[in-house]
PDB file of C-alpha atoms in Angstrom:
ATOM      1  CA  MET U   1       0.000   0.000   0.000  1.00 47.00           C
ATOM      2  CA  SER U   2       1.202   3.489  -0.898  1.00 45.00           C
ATOM      3  CA  GLU U   3       2.702   5.580   1.897  1.00 63.00           C
ATOM      4  CA  GLY U   4       1.161   8.725   0.422  1.00 92.00           C
ATOM      5  CA  ILE U   5      -2.487   9.681   0.439  1.00 97.00           C
ATOM      6  CA  GLN U   6      -4.631   7.277  -1.549  1.00 98.00           C
ATOM      7  CA  LEU U   7      -8.401   7.478  -1.920  1.00 98.00           C
ATOM      8  CA  ILE U   8     -10.231   4.511  -3.388  1.00 98.00           C
ATOM      9  CA  ILE U   9     -13.547   5.455  -4.952  1.00 98.00           C
ATOM     10  CA  GLY U  10     -16.306   4.085  -7.144  1.00 98.00           C
ATOM     11  CA  ASN U  11     -17.690   5.577 -10.333  1.00 98.00           C
ATOM     12  CA  ARG U  12     -17.812   9.354 -10.114  1.00 98.00           C
ATOM     13  CA  ASN U  13     -21.171   9.346 -11.853  1.00 98.00           C
ATOM     14  CA  TYR U  14     -22.872   7.190  -9.236  1.00 98.00           C
ATOM     15  CA  SER U  15     -20.867   6.991  -6.025  1.00 98.00           C
ATOM     16  CA  SER U  16     -22.233   9.665  -3.720  1.00 98.00           C
ATOM     17  CA  TRP U  17     -20.239   8.410  -0.749  1.00 98.00           C
ATOM     18  CA  SER U  18     -17.033   8.586  -2.771  1.00 98.00           C
ATOM     19  CA  LEU U  19     -17.836  12.206  -3.618  1.00 98.00           C
ATOM     20  CA  ARG U  20     -18.376  12.980   0.060  1.00 98.00           C
ATOM     21  CA  ALA U  21     -14.878  11.748   0.841  1.00 98.00           C
ATOM     22  CA  TRP U  22     -13.211  13.255  -2.228  1.00 98.00           C
ATOM     23  CA  LEU U  23     -14.524  16.804  -1.757  1.00 98.00           C
ATOM     24  CA  PRO U  24     -12.821  17.575   1.577  1.00 98.00           C
ATOM     25  CA  LEU U  25      -9.578  16.005   0.385  1.00 97.00           C
ATOM     26  CA  ALA U  26      -9.634  18.186  -2.729  1.00 98.00           C
ATOM     27  CA  LYS U  27     -10.549  21.230  -0.614  1.00 98.00           C
ATOM     28  CA  ALA U  28      -7.547  20.558   1.635  1.00 97.00           C
ATOM     29  CA  GLY U  29      -5.272  21.266  -1.319  1.00 96.00           C
ATOM     30  CA  VAL U  30      -2.919  18.333  -0.816  1.00 94.00           C
ATOM     31  CA  GLU U  31      -1.640  15.911  -3.428  1.00 96.00           C
ATOM     32  CA  PHE U  32      -3.318  12.529  -3.353  1.00 97.00           C
ATOM     33  CA  GLU U  33      -3.830   9.529  -5.570  1.00 97.00           C
ATOM     34  CA  THR U  34      -7.335   8.558  -6.626  1.00 98.00           C
ATOM     35  CA  LEU U  35      -7.943   4.915  -7.492  1.00 98.00           C
ATOM     36  CA  LEU U  36     -11.298   4.232  -9.138  1.00 98.00           C
ATOM     37  CA  LEU U  37     -12.727   0.727  -8.975  1.00 98.00           C
ATOM     38  CA  PRO U  38     -15.746   0.479 -11.306  1.00 98.00           C
ATOM     39  CA  LEU U  39     -18.830  -0.521  -9.360  1.00 98.00           C
ATOM     40  CA  ASP U  40     -20.639  -3.809  -9.973  1.00 96.00           C
ATOM     41  CA  THR U  41     -17.865  -5.212 -12.152  1.00 97.00           C
ATOM     42  CA  PRO U  42     -15.606  -8.268 -11.770  1.00 97.00           C
ATOM     43  CA  GLU U  43     -12.665  -5.896 -11.322  1.00 97.00           C
ATOM     44  CA  PHE U  44     -14.347  -4.251  -8.344  1.00 98.00           C
ATOM     45  CA  TYR U  45     -15.049  -7.524  -6.564  1.00 97.00           C
ATOM     46  CA  GLU U  46     -11.606  -8.912  -7.366  1.00 97.00           C
ATOM     47  CA  ARG U  47      -9.707  -5.881  -6.049  1.00 98.00           C
ATOM     48  CA  ILE U  48     -11.786  -4.217  -3.339  1.00 98.00           C
ATOM     49  CA  GLY U  49     -10.579  -6.685  -0.709  1.00 97.00           C
ATOM     50  CA  GLU U  50      -7.045  -5.339  -1.160  1.00 97.00           C
ATOM     51  CA  TYR U  51      -8.169  -1.959   0.156  1.00 98.00           C
ATOM     52  CA  SER U  52     -11.401  -2.145   2.124  1.00 98.00           C
ATOM     53  CA  PRO U  53     -12.266  -4.249   5.180  1.00 97.00           C
ATOM     54  CA  THR U  54     -15.977  -3.763   4.391  1.00 97.00           C
ATOM     55  CA  GLY U  55     -15.836  -4.417   0.665  1.00 97.00           C
ATOM     56  CA  ARG U  56     -17.129  -0.919  -0.014  1.00 97.00           C
ATOM     57  CA  VAL U  57     -15.867   2.460  -1.168  1.00 98.00           C
ATOM     58  CA  PRO U  58     -14.667   5.015  -0.333  1.00 98.00           C
ATOM     59  CA  VAL U  59     -11.535   4.075   1.575  1.00 98.00           C
ATOM     60  CA  LEU U  60      -8.688   6.394   2.528  1.00 98.00           C
ATOM     61  CA  TRP U  61      -5.183   5.082   3.056  1.00 98.00           C
ATOM     62  CA  HIS U  62      -2.492   7.274   4.609  1.00 97.00           C
ATOM     63  CA  GLU U  63       0.808   6.136   6.091  1.00 95.00           C
ATOM     64  CA  GLY U  64      -0.521   2.631   6.627  1.00 95.00           C
ATOM     65  CA  ARG U  65      -3.771   3.847   8.200  1.00 97.00           C
ATOM     66  CA  CYS U  66      -7.057   2.682   6.699  1.00 98.00           C
ATOM     67  CA  ILE U  67     -10.150   4.872   7.133  1.00 98.00           C
ATOM     68  CA  TRP U  68     -13.186   3.233   5.544  1.00 98.00           C
ATOM     69  CA  ASP U  69     -16.169   5.430   6.339  1.00 97.00           C
ATOM     70  CA  SER U  70     -17.058   8.694   4.549  1.00 97.00           C
ATOM     71  CA  LEU U  71     -17.806  10.643   7.712  1.00 97.00           C
ATOM     72  CA  ALA U  72     -14.638   9.396   9.416  1.00 98.00           C
ATOM     73  CA  ILE U  73     -12.636  10.176   6.283  1.00 98.00           C
ATOM     74  CA  GLY U  74     -13.881  13.760   6.354  1.00 98.00           C
ATOM     75  CA  GLU U  75     -12.924  14.176   9.995  1.00 98.00           C
ATOM     76  CA  TYR U  76      -9.498  12.663   9.379  1.00 98.00           C
ATOM     77  CA  ILE U  77      -8.867  14.948   6.424  1.00 98.00           C
ATOM     78  CA  ASN U  78      -9.911  17.961   8.449  1.00 98.00           C
ATOM     79  CA  GLU U  79      -7.512  17.079  11.261  1.00 98.00           C
ATOM     80  CA  GLN U  80      -4.547  15.883   9.207  1.00 97.00           C
ATOM     81  CA  PHE U  81      -4.558  18.045   6.091  1.00 97.00           C
ATOM     82  CA  ALA U  82      -6.934  21.013   6.447  1.00 97.00           C
ATOM     83  CA  ASP U  83      -5.795  22.571   9.753  1.00 97.00           C
ATOM     84  CA  GLY U  84      -9.316  22.155  11.110  1.00 98.00           C
ATOM     85  CA  VAL U  85     -10.875  24.731   8.777  1.00 98.00           C
ATOM     86  CA  LEU U  86     -13.499  22.323   7.434  1.00 98.00           C
ATOM     87  CA  TRP U  87     -15.435  22.858  10.656  1.00 98.00           C
ATOM     88  CA  PRO U  88     -16.188  26.295  12.107  1.00 98.00           C
ATOM     89  CA  GLN U  89     -14.408  27.410  15.247  1.00 97.00           C
ATOM     90  CA  ASP U  90     -17.684  28.203  16.981  1.00 97.00           C
ATOM     91  CA  PRO U  91     -18.616  25.115  19.030  1.00 98.00           C
ATOM     92  CA  SER U  92     -22.370  25.542  18.488  1.00 98.00           C
ATOM     93  CA  SER U  93     -21.949  25.756  14.729  1.00 98.00           C
ATOM     94  CA  ARG U  94     -19.540  22.840  14.756  1.00 98.00           C
ATOM     95  CA  ALA U  95     -21.970  20.709  16.757  1.00 98.00           C
ATOM     96  CA  LEU U  96     -24.798  21.616  14.382  1.00 98.00           C
ATOM     97  CA  GLY U  97     -22.687  20.664  11.390  1.00 98.00           C
ATOM     98  CA  ARG U  98     -21.806  17.319  12.894  1.00 98.00           C
ATOM     99  CA  CYS U  99     -25.447  16.621  13.727  1.00 98.00           C
ATOM    100  CA  MET U 100     -26.493  17.454  10.177  1.00 98.00           C
ATOM    101  CA  SER U 101     -23.733  15.322   8.701  1.00 98.00           C
ATOM    102  CA  ALA U 102     -24.584  12.379  10.935  1.00 98.00           C
ATOM    103  CA  GLU U 103     -28.250  12.673   9.993  1.00 98.00           C
ATOM    104  CA  MET U 104     -27.326  12.609   6.309  1.00 98.00           C
ATOM    105  CA  HIS U 105     -25.035   9.663   6.987  1.00 97.00           C
ATOM    106  CA  SER U 106     -27.684   7.529   8.655  1.00 97.00           C
ATOM    107  CA  GLY U 107     -30.988   9.048   7.508  1.00 97.00           C
ATOM    108  CA  PHE U 108     -32.864  10.073   4.370  1.00 98.00           C
ATOM    109  CA  SER U 109     -33.074   6.425   3.360  1.00 97.00           C
ATOM    110  CA  THR U 110     -36.024   6.867   1.003  1.00 98.00           C
ATOM    111  CA  LEU U 111     -34.435   9.824  -0.779  1.00 98.00           C
ATOM    112  CA  ARG U 112     -31.166   7.924  -1.188  1.00 97.00           C
ATOM    113  CA  SER U 113     -32.781   4.727  -2.476  1.00 97.00           C
ATOM    114  CA  ARG U 114     -35.400   6.303  -4.753  1.00 97.00           C
ATOM    115  CA  MET U 115     -33.143   9.036  -6.096  1.00 98.00           C
ATOM    116  CA  PRO U 116     -29.636   7.557  -6.443  1.00 98.00           C
ATOM    117  CA  MET U 117     -26.910   9.939  -7.563  1.00 98.00           C
ATOM    118  CA  ASN U 118     -26.591   9.949 -11.331  1.00 98.00           C
ATOM    119  CA  CYS U 119     -24.585  12.946 -12.524  1.00 98.00           C
ATOM    120  CA  ARG U 120     -25.043  12.232 -16.228  1.00 97.00           C
ATOM    121  CA  ALA U 121     -28.833  12.001 -16.105  1.00 97.00           C
ATOM    122  CA  SER U 122     -31.382  14.788 -16.266  1.00 96.00           C
ATOM    123  CA  GLY U 123     -35.120  15.007 -16.724  1.00 96.00           C
ATOM    124  CA  ARG U 124     -35.693  11.864 -14.664  1.00 97.00           C
ATOM    125  CA  ARG U 125     -38.868  11.553 -12.611  1.00 96.00           C
ATOM    126  CA  VAL U 126     -39.634   9.226  -9.709  1.00 97.00           C
ATOM    127  CA  GLU U 127     -42.885   8.725  -7.847  1.00 96.00           C
ATOM    128  CA  HIS U 128     -43.297  10.968  -4.828  1.00 97.00           C
ATOM    129  CA  ASP U 129     -45.051   9.265  -1.948  1.00 97.00           C
ATOM    130  CA  ASP U 130     -45.350  10.191   1.729  1.00 98.00           C
ATOM    131  CA  ALA U 131     -41.983   8.676   2.630  1.00 98.00           C
ATOM    132  CA  LEU U 132     -40.072  10.578  -0.050  1.00 98.00           C
ATOM    133  CA  ASN U 133     -41.912  13.810   0.673  1.00 98.00           C
ATOM    134  CA  THR U 134     -41.125  13.423   4.370  1.00 98.00           C
ATOM    135  CA  ASP U 135     -37.415  13.142   3.562  1.00 98.00           C
ATOM    136  CA  LEU U 136     -37.577  16.201   1.320  1.00 98.00           C
ATOM    137  CA  GLN U 137     -39.425  18.280   3.888  1.00 98.00           C
ATOM    138  CA  ARG U 138     -36.875  17.320   6.519  1.00 98.00           C
ATOM    139  CA  LEU U 139     -34.107  18.315   4.120  1.00 98.00           C
ATOM    140  CA  TRP U 140     -35.673  21.737   3.514  1.00 98.00           C
ATOM    141  CA  THR U 141     -36.060  22.335   7.243  1.00 98.00           C
ATOM    142  CA  LEU U 142     -32.514  21.251   8.014  1.00 98.00           C
ATOM    143  CA  TRP U 143     -30.992  23.470   5.354  1.00 98.00           C
ATOM    144  CA  SER U 144     -33.217  26.438   6.074  1.00 98.00           C
ATOM    145  CA  ASP U 145     -32.547  26.437   9.818  1.00 98.00           C
ATOM    146  CA  SER U 146     -28.800  26.223   9.330  1.00 98.00           C
ATOM    147  CA  LEU U 147     -28.637  28.834   6.570  1.00 98.00           C
ATOM    148  CA  ASP U 148     -30.823  31.272   8.515  1.00 97.00           C
ATOM    149  CA  SER U 149     -28.560  31.074  11.534  1.00 96.00           C
ATOM    150  CA  HIS U 150     -25.374  31.591   9.481  1.00 97.00           C
ATOM    151  CA  GLN U 151     -26.512  33.942   6.726  1.00 93.00           C
ATOM    152  CA  ASP U 152     -24.174  36.720   7.873  1.00 91.00           C
ATOM    153  CA  HIS U 153     -21.095  34.502   7.462  1.00 92.00           C
ATOM    154  CA  GLY U 154     -21.355  33.209   3.902  1.00 93.00           C
ATOM    155  CA  PRO U 155     -23.477  31.175   1.482  1.00 97.00           C
ATOM    156  CA  TRP U 156     -22.779  27.732   2.921  1.00 98.00           C
ATOM    157  CA  LEU U 157     -24.714  25.778   5.527  1.00 98.00           C
ATOM    158  CA  LEU U 158     -22.443  26.993   8.332  1.00 98.00           C
ATOM    159  CA  GLY U 159     -21.377  30.228   6.637  1.00 98.00           C
ATOM    160  CA  GLN U 160     -18.033  29.018   5.308  1.00 98.00           C
ATOM    161  CA  TYR U 161     -17.575  25.751   3.434  1.00 98.00           C
ATOM    162  CA  SER U 162     -17.574  22.761   5.771  1.00 98.00           C
ATOM    163  CA  LEU U 163     -17.817  19.008   5.863  1.00 98.00           C
ATOM    164  CA  ALA U 164     -21.581  19.437   6.101  1.00 98.00           C
ATOM    165  CA  ASP U 165     -21.604  20.892   2.588  1.00 98.00           C
ATOM    166  CA  ALA U 166     -19.582  17.941   1.341  1.00 98.00           C
ATOM    167  CA  MET U 167     -22.119  15.586   2.873  1.00 98.00           C
ATOM    168  CA  PHE U 168     -25.054  17.289   1.171  1.00 98.00           C
ATOM    169  CA  ALA U 169     -23.461  18.013  -2.226  1.00 98.00           C
ATOM    170  CA  PRO U 170     -24.709  14.705  -3.719  1.00 98.00           C
ATOM    171  CA  VAL U 171     -28.228  15.607  -2.606  1.00 98.00           C
ATOM    172  CA  VAL U 172     -28.079  18.899  -4.488  1.00 98.00           C
ATOM    173  CA  LEU U 173     -27.008  16.953  -7.574  1.00 98.00           C
ATOM    174  CA  ARG U 174     -29.933  14.582  -7.101  1.00 98.00           C
ATOM    175  CA  LEU U 175     -32.397  17.475  -7.094  1.00 98.00           C
ATOM    176  CA  GLY U 176     -31.279  18.419 -10.590  1.00 97.00           C
ATOM    177  CA  THR U 177     -31.320  14.853 -11.880  1.00 98.00           C
ATOM    178  CA  TYR U 178     -34.897  14.228 -10.765  1.00 98.00           C
ATOM    179  CA  GLY U 179     -36.343  17.690 -11.330  1.00 97.00           C
ATOM    180  CA  VAL U 180     -37.020  18.479  -7.687  1.00 98.00           C
ATOM    181  CA  GLU U 181     -37.215  22.213  -7.069  1.00 97.00           C
ATOM    182  CA  PRO U 182     -36.195  23.340  -3.591  1.00 98.00           C
ATOM    183  CA  PRO U 183     -38.021  26.225  -1.918  1.00 98.00           C
ATOM    184  CA  LYS U 184     -36.965  29.546  -3.430  1.00 97.00           C
ATOM    185  CA  ASP U 185     -35.068  30.621  -0.323  1.00 97.00           C
ATOM    186  CA  LEU U 186     -32.862  27.526  -0.654  1.00 98.00           C
ATOM    187  CA  GLN U 187     -32.022  28.002  -4.318  1.00 98.00           C
ATOM    188  CA  PRO U 188     -29.023  30.294  -3.596  1.00 98.00           C
ATOM    189  CA  TYR U 189     -27.475  27.527  -1.505  1.00 98.00           C
ATOM    190  CA  CYS U 190     -28.028  24.977  -4.261  1.00 98.00           C
ATOM    191  CA  ASN U 191     -26.479  27.407  -6.728  1.00 98.00           C
ATOM    192  CA  ALA U 192     -23.415  27.809  -4.487  1.00 98.00           C
ATOM    193  CA  VAL U 193     -22.957  24.037  -4.457  1.00 98.00           C
ATOM    194  CA  LEU U 194     -23.425  23.670  -8.206  1.00 98.00           C
ATOM    195  CA  ASN U 195     -21.055  26.567  -8.958  1.00 98.00           C
ATOM    196  CA  ASP U 196     -18.309  25.264  -6.677  1.00 98.00           C
ATOM    197  CA  GLU U 197     -15.152  24.763  -8.754  1.00 98.00           C
ATOM    198  CA  THR U 198     -14.104  21.708  -6.781  1.00 98.00           C
ATOM    199  CA  LEU U 199     -17.387  19.953  -7.448  1.00 98.00           C
ATOM    200  CA  SER U 200     -17.201  21.007 -11.098  1.00 98.00           C
ATOM    201  CA  SER U 201     -13.878  19.207 -11.499  1.00 98.00           C
ATOM    202  CA  TRP U 202     -15.497  15.996 -10.207  1.00 98.00           C
ATOM    203  CA  LEU U 203     -18.457  16.430 -12.560  1.00 98.00           C
ATOM    204  CA  ASP U 204     -16.204  16.976 -15.560  1.00 98.00           C
ATOM    205  CA  LEU U 205     -14.757  13.512 -15.005  1.00 98.00           C
ATOM    206  CA  ALA U 206     -18.119  11.957 -14.107  1.00 98.00           C
ATOM    207  CA  LEU U 207     -19.613  13.089 -17.398  1.00 97.00           C
ATOM    208  CA  GLN U 208     -16.829  11.313 -19.295  1.00 97.00           C
ATOM    209  CA  GLU U 209     -17.685   7.927 -17.785  1.00 98.00           C
ATOM    210  CA  THR U 210     -19.652   5.486 -19.904  1.00 96.00           C
ATOM    211  CA  LEU U 211     -20.168   2.501 -17.586  1.00 96.00           C
ATOM    212  CA  ILE U 212     -23.829   2.007 -16.668  1.00 97.00           C
ATOM    213  CA  VAL U 213     -24.857   0.655 -13.279  1.00 97.00           C
ATOM    214  CA  GLU U 214     -28.451  -0.442 -13.833  1.00 96.00           C
ATOM    215  CA  ALA U 215     -29.337  -0.338 -10.144  1.00 94.00           C
ATOM    216  CA  ASP U 216     -28.656   3.402 -10.088  1.00 97.00           C
ATOM    217  CA  GLU U 217     -30.529   4.249 -13.300  1.00 98.00           C
ATOM    218  CA  ALA U 218     -33.720   5.276 -11.534  1.00 97.00           C
ATOM    219  CA  GLY U 219     -36.621   7.233 -12.944  1.00 95.00           C
ATOM    220  CA  ALA U 220     -37.989   7.694 -16.419  1.00 88.00           C
TER     221      ALA U 220
END
């Protein structure tokens, strides 16, 4: 295993958890190697055991350390490479960001399963039932409360860019894929995410991919 910084990811087009780990590493401005293992292929299943104890991506390797969870990867990057700037100094804001990130990590199951990330797709539609609408309403409330309390500090959820924004970036992409319009007061936040140069560099590569993962081709 490399002694440098190595991030193992899945397809950029589909792997939302890989994006959540890649964004803070790119924001930290350090050199790192990205190894892409194409999802749902023989190559993935043959090689993932070399890198991941769970058989999943993303995985971060650094100086012999293996970090295999997106949220833990973000925290590690913040501590090791970003001088702590990916969380605000204010303890209340930092606690809020961690709560939001943890909720995204473990919640929104209907949104994640019905609306998988698919960067190349647009104009898709999925059925909206009570479960999906509940997830969306919770998302609007979560974003609105955080943005309202930090509006004097910048356009991001906690004012300045944070790990919370990395956690929710794939959700913003999903809204575009499936034609879900956020409330008007949340559109500036979505625009900030979509106009972020770091995210744009990921999308440029995602749009070049051609492999199709049928399980993530939702909607019609």
